[in-house]
Short mmCIF file of C-alpha atoms in Angstrom, two decimals:
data_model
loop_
_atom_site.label_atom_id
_atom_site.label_comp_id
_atom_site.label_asym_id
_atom_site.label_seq_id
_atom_site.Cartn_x
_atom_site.Cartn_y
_atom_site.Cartn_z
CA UNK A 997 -1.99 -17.59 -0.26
CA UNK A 998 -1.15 -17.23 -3.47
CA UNK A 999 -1.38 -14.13 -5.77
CA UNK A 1000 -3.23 -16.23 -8.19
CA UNK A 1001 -5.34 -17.46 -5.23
CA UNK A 1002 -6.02 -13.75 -3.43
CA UNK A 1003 -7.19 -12.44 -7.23
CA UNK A 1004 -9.57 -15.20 -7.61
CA UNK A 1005 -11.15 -14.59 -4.07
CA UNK A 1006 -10.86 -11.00 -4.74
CA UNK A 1007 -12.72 -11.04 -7.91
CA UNK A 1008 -15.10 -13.73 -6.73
CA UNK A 1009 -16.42 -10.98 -4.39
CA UNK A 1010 -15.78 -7.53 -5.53
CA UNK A 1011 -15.53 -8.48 -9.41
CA UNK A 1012 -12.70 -5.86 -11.60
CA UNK A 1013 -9.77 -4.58 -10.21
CA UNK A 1014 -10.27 -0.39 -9.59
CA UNK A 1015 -8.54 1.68 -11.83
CA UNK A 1016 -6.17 4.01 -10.16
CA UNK A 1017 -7.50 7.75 -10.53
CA UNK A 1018 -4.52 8.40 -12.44
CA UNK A 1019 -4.87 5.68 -14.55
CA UNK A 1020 -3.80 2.17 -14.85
CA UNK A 1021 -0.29 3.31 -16.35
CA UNK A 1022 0.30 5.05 -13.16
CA UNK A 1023 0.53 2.65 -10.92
CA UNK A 1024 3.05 -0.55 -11.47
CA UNK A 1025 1.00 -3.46 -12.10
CA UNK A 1026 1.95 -5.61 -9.41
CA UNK A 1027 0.33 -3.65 -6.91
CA UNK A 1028 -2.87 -3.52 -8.35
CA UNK A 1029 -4.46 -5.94 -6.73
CA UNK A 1030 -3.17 -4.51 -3.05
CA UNK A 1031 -4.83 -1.11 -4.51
CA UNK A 1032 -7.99 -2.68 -4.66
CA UNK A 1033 -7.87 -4.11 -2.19
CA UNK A 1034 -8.03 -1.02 0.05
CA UNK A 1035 -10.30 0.88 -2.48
CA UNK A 1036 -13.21 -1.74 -1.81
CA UNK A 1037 -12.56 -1.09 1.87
CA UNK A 1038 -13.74 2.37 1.34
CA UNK A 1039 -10.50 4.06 0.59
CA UNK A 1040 -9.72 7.06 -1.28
CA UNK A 1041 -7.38 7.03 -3.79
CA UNK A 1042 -4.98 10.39 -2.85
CA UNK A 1043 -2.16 9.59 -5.76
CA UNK A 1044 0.44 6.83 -7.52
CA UNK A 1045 2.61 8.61 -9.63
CA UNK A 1046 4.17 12.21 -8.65
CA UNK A 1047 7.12 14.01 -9.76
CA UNK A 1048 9.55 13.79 -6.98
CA UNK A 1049 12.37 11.30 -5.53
CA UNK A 1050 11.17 8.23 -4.48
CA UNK A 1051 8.99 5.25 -4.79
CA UNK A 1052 5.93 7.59 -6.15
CA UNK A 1053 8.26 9.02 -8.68
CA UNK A 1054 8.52 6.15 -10.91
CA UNK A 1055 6.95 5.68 -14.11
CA UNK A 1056 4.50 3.84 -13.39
CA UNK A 1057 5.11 4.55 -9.51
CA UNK A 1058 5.83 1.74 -7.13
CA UNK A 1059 3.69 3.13 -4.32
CA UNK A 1060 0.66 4.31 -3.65
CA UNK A 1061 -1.49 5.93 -0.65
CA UNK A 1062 -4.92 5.93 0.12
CA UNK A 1063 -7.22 7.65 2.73
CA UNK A 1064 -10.50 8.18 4.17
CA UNK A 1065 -12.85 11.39 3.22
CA UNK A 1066 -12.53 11.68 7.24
CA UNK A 1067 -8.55 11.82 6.65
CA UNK A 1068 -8.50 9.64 9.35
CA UNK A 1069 -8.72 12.47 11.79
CA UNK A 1070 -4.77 12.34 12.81
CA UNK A 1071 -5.32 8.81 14.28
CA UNK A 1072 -2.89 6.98 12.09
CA UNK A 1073 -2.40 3.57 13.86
CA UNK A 1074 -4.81 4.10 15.93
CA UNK A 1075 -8.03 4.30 13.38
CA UNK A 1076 -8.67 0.07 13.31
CA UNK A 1077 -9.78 -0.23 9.60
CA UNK A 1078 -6.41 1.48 8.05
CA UNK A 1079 -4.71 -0.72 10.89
CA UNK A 1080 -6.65 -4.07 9.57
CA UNK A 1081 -6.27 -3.31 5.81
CA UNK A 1082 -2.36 -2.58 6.67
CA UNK A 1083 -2.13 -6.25 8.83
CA UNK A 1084 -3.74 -7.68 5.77
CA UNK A 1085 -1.12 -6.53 3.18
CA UNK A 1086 1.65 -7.36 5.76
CA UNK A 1087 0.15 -11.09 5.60
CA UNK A 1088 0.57 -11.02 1.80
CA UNK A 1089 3.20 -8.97 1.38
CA UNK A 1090 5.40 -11.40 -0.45
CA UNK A 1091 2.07 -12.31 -3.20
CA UNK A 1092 1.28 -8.69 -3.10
CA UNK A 1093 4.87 -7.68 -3.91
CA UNK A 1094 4.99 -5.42 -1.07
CA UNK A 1095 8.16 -3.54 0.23
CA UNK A 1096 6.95 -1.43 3.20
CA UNK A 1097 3.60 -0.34 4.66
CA UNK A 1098 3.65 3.05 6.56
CA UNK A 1099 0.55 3.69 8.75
CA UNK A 1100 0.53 6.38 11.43
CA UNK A 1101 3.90 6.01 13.28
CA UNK A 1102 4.67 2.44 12.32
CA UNK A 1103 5.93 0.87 9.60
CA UNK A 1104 6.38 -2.81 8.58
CA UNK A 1105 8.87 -3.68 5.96
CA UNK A 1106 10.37 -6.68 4.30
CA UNK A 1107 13.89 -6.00 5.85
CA UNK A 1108 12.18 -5.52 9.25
CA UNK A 1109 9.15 -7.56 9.44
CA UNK A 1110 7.28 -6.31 12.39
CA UNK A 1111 5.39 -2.91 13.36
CA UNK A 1112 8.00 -0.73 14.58
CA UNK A 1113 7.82 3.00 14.87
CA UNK A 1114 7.85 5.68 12.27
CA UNK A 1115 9.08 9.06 13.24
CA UNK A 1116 10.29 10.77 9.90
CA UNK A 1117 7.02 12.79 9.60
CA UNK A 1118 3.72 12.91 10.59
CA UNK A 1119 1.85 12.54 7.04
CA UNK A 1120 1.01 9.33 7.47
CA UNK A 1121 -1.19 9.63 10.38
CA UNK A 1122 -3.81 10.74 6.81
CA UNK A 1123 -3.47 8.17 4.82
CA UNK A 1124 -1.97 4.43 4.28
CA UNK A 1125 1.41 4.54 2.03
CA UNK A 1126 1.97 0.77 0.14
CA UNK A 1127 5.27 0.50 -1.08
CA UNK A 1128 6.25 -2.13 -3.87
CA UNK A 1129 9.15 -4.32 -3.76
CA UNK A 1130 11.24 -5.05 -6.47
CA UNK A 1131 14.86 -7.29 -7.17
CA UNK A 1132 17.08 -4.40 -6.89
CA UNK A 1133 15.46 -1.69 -4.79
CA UNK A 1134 18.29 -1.98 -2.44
CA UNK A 1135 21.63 -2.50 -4.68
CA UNK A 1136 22.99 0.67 -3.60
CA UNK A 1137 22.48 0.28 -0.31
#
């Protein structure tokens, strides 16, 4: 699909986008549909923009993560509705303008396009981190 096409189903069923808790400047606009997305699948919003390195530290950030109030109690991967809502931005990722999804100890990317594992910490067994892709996120590389 489409982006055009997933907004129009999207608002066909849940109506407006949801605005980020820090505001729509703080998260990039391309990834506000994949935001709410997971917020109308009973996600918390737990931050876009934050003052350190990386994709969160952009202006409007290109990342955001979302939770449960249950934090997922440490099941990462293993809690099925994070693991559904992840599959589902995976299968969109290029109208979604997604990067990366990390989930538990797996991540899916647009270099590497399949689950493989995650080891660098263990945050992400809490919460769902959506990562945006854009044209030159990896010139230096």
């Amino acid at each position: 699909m489409t982006y055009k096409e997933l907004l129009l189903r999207y608002r066909n069923k849940h109506g407006k986008l949801v605005k980020p808790r820090q505001g729509w400047d703080s998260l990039h606009q391309k990834l506000w549909l994949a935001y709410s997305m997971g917020r109308n699948r009973g996600f918390t919003d737990l931050g876009t923009y934050a003052n350190k390195a990386g994709d969160h530290g952009y202006w409007p950030a290109r990342a955001f993560d979302l939770g449960r109030n249950n934090r997922f109690f440490n099941r990462g991967w293993n809690y099925l509705v994070a693991r559904r809502y992840a599959k589902l931005l995976v299968k969109h990722r290029k109208a979604l303008n997604i990067d990366y999804v990390i989930l538990g100890n797996r991540i899916n990317s647009w270099r590497n396009p399949f689950w493989g594992f995650y080891t660098r910490d263990k945050s992400h067994y809490y919460h769902i981190h959506v990562s945006m892709w854009w044209p030159d996120k990896y010139k230096d590389d």
